[in-house]
Tab-separated table of C-alpha atoms and ligand atoms in Angstrom:
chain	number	residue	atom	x	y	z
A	1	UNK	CA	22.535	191.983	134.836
A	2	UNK	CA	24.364	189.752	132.357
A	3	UNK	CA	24.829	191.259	129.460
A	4	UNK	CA	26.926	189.117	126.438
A	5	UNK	CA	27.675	190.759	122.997
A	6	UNK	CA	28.258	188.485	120.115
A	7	UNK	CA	30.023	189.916	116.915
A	8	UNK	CA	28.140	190.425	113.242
A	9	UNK	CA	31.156	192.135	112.046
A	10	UNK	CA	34.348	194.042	112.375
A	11	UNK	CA	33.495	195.990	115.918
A	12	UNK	CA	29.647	195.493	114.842
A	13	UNK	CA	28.002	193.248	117.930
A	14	UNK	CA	24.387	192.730	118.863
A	15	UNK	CA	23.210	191.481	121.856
A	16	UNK	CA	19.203	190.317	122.891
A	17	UNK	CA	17.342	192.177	125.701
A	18	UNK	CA	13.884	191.010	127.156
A	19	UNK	CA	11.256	191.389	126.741
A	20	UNK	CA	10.597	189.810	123.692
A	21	UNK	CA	14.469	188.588	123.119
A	22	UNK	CA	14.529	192.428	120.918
A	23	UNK	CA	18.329	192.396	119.539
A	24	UNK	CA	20.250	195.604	120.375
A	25	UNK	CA	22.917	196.181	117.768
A	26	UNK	CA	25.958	198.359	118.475
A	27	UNK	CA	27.795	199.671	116.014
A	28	UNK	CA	31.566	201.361	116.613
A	29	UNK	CA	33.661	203.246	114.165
A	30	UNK	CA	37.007	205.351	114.920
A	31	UNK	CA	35.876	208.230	116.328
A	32	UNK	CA	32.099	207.066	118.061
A	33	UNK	CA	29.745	204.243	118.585
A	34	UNK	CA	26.085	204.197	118.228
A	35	UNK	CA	22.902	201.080	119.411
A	36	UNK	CA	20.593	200.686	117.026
A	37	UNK	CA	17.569	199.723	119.380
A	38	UNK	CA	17.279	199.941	123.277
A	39	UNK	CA	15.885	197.341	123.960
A	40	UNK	CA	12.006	197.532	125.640
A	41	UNK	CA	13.391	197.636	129.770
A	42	UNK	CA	13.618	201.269	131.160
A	43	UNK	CA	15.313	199.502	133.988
A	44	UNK	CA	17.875	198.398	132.495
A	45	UNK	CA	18.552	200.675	129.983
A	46	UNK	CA	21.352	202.052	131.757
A	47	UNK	CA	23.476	198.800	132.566
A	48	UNK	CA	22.930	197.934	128.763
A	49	UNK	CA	24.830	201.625	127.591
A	50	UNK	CA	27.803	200.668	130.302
A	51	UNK	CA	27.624	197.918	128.921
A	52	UNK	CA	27.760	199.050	125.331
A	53	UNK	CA	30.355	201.807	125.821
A	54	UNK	CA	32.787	199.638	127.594
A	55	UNK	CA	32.316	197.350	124.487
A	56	UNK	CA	33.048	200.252	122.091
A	57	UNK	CA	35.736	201.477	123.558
A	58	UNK	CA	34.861	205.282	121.686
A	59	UNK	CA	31.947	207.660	122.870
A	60	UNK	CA	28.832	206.092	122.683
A	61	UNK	CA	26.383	209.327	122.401
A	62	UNK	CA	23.591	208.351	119.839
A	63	UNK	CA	20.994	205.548	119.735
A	64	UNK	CA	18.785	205.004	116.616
A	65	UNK	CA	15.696	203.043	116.778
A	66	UNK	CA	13.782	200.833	114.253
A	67	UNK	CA	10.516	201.425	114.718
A	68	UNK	CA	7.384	202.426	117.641
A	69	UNK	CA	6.813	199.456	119.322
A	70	UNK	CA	8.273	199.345	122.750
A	71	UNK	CA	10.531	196.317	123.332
A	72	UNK	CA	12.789	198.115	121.011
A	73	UNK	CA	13.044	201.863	122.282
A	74	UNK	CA	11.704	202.088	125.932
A	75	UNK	CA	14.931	200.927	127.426
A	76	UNK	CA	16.140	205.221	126.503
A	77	UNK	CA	13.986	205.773	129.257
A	78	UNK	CA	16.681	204.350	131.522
A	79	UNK	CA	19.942	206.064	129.277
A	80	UNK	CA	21.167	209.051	129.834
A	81	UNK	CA	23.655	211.236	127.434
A	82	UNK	CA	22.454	209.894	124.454
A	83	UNK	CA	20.842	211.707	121.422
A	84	UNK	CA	17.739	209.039	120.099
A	85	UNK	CA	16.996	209.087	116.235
A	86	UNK	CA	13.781	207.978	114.784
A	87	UNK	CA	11.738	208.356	111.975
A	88	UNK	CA	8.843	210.942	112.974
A	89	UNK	CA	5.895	209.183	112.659
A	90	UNK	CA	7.061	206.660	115.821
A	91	UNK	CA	5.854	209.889	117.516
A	92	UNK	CA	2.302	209.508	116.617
A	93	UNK	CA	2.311	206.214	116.611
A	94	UNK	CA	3.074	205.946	120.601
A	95	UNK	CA	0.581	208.553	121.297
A	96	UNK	CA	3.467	211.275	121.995
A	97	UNK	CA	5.085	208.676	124.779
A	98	UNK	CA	8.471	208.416	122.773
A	99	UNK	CA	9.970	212.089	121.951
A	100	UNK	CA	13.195	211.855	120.055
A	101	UNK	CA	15.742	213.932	120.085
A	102	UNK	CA	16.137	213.777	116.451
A	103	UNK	CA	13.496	212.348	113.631
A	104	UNK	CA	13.878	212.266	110.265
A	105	UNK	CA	11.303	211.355	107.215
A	106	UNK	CA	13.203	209.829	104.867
A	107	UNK	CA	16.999	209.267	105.208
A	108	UNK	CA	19.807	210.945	107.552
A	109	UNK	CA	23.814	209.895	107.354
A	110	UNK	CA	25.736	209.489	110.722
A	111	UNK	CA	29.454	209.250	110.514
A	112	UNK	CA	31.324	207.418	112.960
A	113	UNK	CA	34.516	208.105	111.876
A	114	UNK	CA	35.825	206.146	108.380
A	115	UNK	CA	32.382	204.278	108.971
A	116	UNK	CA	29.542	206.121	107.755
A	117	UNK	CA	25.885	204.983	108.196
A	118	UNK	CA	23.053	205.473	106.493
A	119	UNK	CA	19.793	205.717	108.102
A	120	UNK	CA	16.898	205.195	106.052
A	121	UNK	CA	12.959	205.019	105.612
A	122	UNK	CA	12.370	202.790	102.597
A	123	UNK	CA	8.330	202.963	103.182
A	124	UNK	CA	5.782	201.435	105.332
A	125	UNK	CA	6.145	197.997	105.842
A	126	UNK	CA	6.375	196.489	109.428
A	127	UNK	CA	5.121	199.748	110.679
A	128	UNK	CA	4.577	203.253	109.274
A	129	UNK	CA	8.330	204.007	110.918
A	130	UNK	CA	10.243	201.404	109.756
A	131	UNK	CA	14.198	202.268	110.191
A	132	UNK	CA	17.326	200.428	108.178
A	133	UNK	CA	20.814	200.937	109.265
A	134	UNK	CA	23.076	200.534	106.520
A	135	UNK	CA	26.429	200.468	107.212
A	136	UNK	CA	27.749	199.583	104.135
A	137	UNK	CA	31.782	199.186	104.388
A	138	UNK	CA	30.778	197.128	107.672
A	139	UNK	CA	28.787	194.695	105.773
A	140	UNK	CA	25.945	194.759	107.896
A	141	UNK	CA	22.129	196.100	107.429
A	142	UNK	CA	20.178	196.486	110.592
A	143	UNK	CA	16.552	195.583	109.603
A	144	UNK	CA	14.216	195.345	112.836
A	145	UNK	CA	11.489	194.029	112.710
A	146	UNK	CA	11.213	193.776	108.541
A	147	UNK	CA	12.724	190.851	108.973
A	148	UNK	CA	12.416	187.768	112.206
A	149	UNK	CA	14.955	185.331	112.059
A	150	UNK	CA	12.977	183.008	115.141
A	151	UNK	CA	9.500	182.762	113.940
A	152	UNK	CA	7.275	184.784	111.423
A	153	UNK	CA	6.676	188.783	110.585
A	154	UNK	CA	4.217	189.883	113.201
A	155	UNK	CA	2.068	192.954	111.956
A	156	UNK	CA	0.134	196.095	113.527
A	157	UNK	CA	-2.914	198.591	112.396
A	158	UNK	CA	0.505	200.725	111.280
A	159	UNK	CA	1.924	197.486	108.957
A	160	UNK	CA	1.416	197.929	105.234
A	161	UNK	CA	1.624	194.131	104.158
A	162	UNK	CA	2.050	195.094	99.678
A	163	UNK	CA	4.604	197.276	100.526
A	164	UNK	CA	6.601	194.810	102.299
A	165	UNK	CA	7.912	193.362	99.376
A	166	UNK	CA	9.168	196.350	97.831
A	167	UNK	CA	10.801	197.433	101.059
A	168	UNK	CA	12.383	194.786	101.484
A	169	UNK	CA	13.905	194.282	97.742
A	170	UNK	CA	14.918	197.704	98.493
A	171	UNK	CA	17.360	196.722	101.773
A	172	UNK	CA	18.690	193.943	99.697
A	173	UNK	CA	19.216	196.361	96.630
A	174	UNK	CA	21.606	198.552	99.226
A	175	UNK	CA	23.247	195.237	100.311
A	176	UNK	CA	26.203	193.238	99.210
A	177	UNK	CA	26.610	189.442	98.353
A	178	UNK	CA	27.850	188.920	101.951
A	179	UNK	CA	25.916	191.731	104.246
A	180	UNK	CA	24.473	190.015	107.262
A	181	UNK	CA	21.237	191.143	108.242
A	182	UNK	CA	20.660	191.623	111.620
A	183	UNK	CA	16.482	191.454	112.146
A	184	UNK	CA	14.556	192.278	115.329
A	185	UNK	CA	14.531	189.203	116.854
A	186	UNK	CA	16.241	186.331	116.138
A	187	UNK	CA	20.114	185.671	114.802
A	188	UNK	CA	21.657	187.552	111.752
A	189	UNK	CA	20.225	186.091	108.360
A	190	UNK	CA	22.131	186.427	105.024
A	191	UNK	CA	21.109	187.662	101.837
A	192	UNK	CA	19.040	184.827	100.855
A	193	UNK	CA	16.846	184.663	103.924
A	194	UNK	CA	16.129	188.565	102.811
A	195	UNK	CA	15.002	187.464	99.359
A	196	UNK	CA	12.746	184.722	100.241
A	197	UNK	CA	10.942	186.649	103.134
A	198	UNK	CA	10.240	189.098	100.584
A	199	UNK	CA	9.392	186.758	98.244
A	200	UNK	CA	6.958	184.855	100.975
A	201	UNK	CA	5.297	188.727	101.545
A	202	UNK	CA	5.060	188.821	97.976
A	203	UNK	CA	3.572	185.643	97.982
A	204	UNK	CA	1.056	186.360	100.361
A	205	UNK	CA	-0.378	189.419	98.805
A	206	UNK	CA	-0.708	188.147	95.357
A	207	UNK	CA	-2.561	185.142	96.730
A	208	UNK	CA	-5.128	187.222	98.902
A	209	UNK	CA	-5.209	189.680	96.107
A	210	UNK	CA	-6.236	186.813	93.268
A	211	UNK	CA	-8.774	185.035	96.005
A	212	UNK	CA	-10.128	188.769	96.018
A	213	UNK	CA	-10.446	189.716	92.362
A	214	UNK	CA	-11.856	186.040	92.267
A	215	UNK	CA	-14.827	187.250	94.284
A	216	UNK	CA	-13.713	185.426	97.435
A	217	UNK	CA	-14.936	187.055	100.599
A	218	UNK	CA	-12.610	187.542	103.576
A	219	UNK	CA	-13.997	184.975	106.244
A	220	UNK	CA	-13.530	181.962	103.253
A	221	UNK	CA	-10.191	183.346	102.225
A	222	UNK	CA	-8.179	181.080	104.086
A	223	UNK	CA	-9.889	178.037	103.539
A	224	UNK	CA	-10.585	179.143	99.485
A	225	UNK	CA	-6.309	178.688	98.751
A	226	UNK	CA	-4.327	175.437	98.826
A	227	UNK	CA	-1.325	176.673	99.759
A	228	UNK	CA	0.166	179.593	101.810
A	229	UNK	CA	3.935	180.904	102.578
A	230	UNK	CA	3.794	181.023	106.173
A	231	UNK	CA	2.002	180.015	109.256
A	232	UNK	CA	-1.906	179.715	109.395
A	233	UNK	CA	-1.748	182.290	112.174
A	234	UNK	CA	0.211	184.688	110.345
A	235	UNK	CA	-2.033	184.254	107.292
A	236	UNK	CA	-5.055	184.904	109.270
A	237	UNK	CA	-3.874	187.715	110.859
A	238	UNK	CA	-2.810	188.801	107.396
A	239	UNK	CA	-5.945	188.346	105.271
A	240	UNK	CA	-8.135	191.041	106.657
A	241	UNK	CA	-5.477	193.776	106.387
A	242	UNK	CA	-4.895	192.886	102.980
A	243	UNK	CA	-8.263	193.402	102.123
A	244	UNK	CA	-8.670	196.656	103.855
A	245	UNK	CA	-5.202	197.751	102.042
A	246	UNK	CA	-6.978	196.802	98.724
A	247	UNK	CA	-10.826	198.051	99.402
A	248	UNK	CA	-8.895	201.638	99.855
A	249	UNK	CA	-7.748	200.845	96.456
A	250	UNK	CA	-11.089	200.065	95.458
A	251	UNK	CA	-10.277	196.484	94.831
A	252	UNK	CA	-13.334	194.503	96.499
A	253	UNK	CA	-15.027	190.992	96.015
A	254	UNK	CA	-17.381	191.369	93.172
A	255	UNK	CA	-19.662	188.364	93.174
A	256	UNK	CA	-21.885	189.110	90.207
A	257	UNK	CA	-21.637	190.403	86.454
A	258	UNK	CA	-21.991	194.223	86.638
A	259	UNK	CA	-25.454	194.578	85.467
A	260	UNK	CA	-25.791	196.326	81.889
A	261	UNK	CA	-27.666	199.163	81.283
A	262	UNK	CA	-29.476	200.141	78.636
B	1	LIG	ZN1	7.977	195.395	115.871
């Protein structure tokens, strides 16, 4: 298998696996390396870490991932001597199939030696175990699948559309002027593309949720706005989630006057 790294950074690399071009990011300091993702192949999950460590050049021994779905953590199936780090719920959330070795719930540091990462759950966005990778003096934030660089955010039943925003303010609130952002799929993005995805997600949610408070049921949402910040797909697909984020906050379509009582 061909495998071809291209550099993000000072001995920071990422490379894209199939299926689903997923980016696997490795990440090398003095002492050790670590991939963030592993790809979705168990086959060749263990030509990608030769791969990897030869690139290194320092033990490779840990691989973090970025979230449950598969094209970015089944390819441990095919790794061996590596430690996998995850936030806990991916556990649930693949019906037991992916067991980490390690899971955290909110944030756990990794040094590499004179490169020290942070690993962090800002919230539920993408899915319920979303998973950045700061690495701060590297000037790089590893995103998944918070942010596509190749075509739109893609959601679950685990996404949480209104927090998106906030999540995503957050990763750019940890970043620098010039941190490149390496997303799930797709090449690095820069600061910018951060803040106006977020402000697109932001977009989106305010929309649905005015149409809503409006009394605008779901099926004529789409139609019932002139404009939207991404694809017509993407909105559709969107539109009913929103809504079932906000009924749980008891925000519904009211299409009448509450009646008065006397
Ligand atoms: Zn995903």
């Amino acid at each position: 298998m061909d495998i071809s790294w291209k550099p993000v950074a000072d001995r920071v690399w990422y490379t894209v696996t199939q299926p689903h071009d997923a980016n696997v990011v490795c990440i090398a300091g003095d002492e050790r390396a670590v991939l963030v993702d592993a790809g979705g192949s168990a086959e060749s999950g263990d030509s990608l870490l030769a791969s990897a460590r030869e690139l290194a050049g320092v033990p490779l021994d840990h691989v973090i991932v970025t979230h449950h779905h598969d094209d970015h953590w089944r390819g441990l199936v095919g790794m061996e001597g590596v430690e996998s780090i995850a936030h806990e719920n991916v556990v649930t959330d693949t019906d037991g199939e992916f067991q980490p070795s390690r899971t955290f719930s909110l944030a756990l540091p990794l040094n590499l030696g004179n490169r020290f990462l942070e690993i962090v759950h800002y919230g539920q966005a993408h899915t319920r175990s979303d998973v950045v990778v700061v690495a701060q003096s590297a000037g790089v934030v590893v995103v998944g699948d918070l942010l596509e660089s190749a075509g739109d955010p893609q959601f679950d039943e685990t996404s949480k559309i209104g927090g998106w925003p906030q999540v995503l303010d957050a990763v750019v609130g940890a970043s620098r002027r010039d941190t490149a952002f390496v997303p799930g799929h797709g090449e690095p993005v820069d600061r910018e593309f951060a803040l106006l995805a977020s402000g697109d997600m932001a977009i989106l949610f305010s929309t649905v949720e005015n149409l809503i408070r409006s009394g605008v049921r779901r099926d004529r949402a789409f139609e019932a706005a002139e404009e939207w910040p991404l694809a017509e797909e993407t909105v559709r697909r969107a539109i009913p989630m929103i809504y079932d984020e906000l009924e749980a906050e008891g925000v519904v379509p009211r299409t009448q006057l509450p009646l008065s009582s006397f």
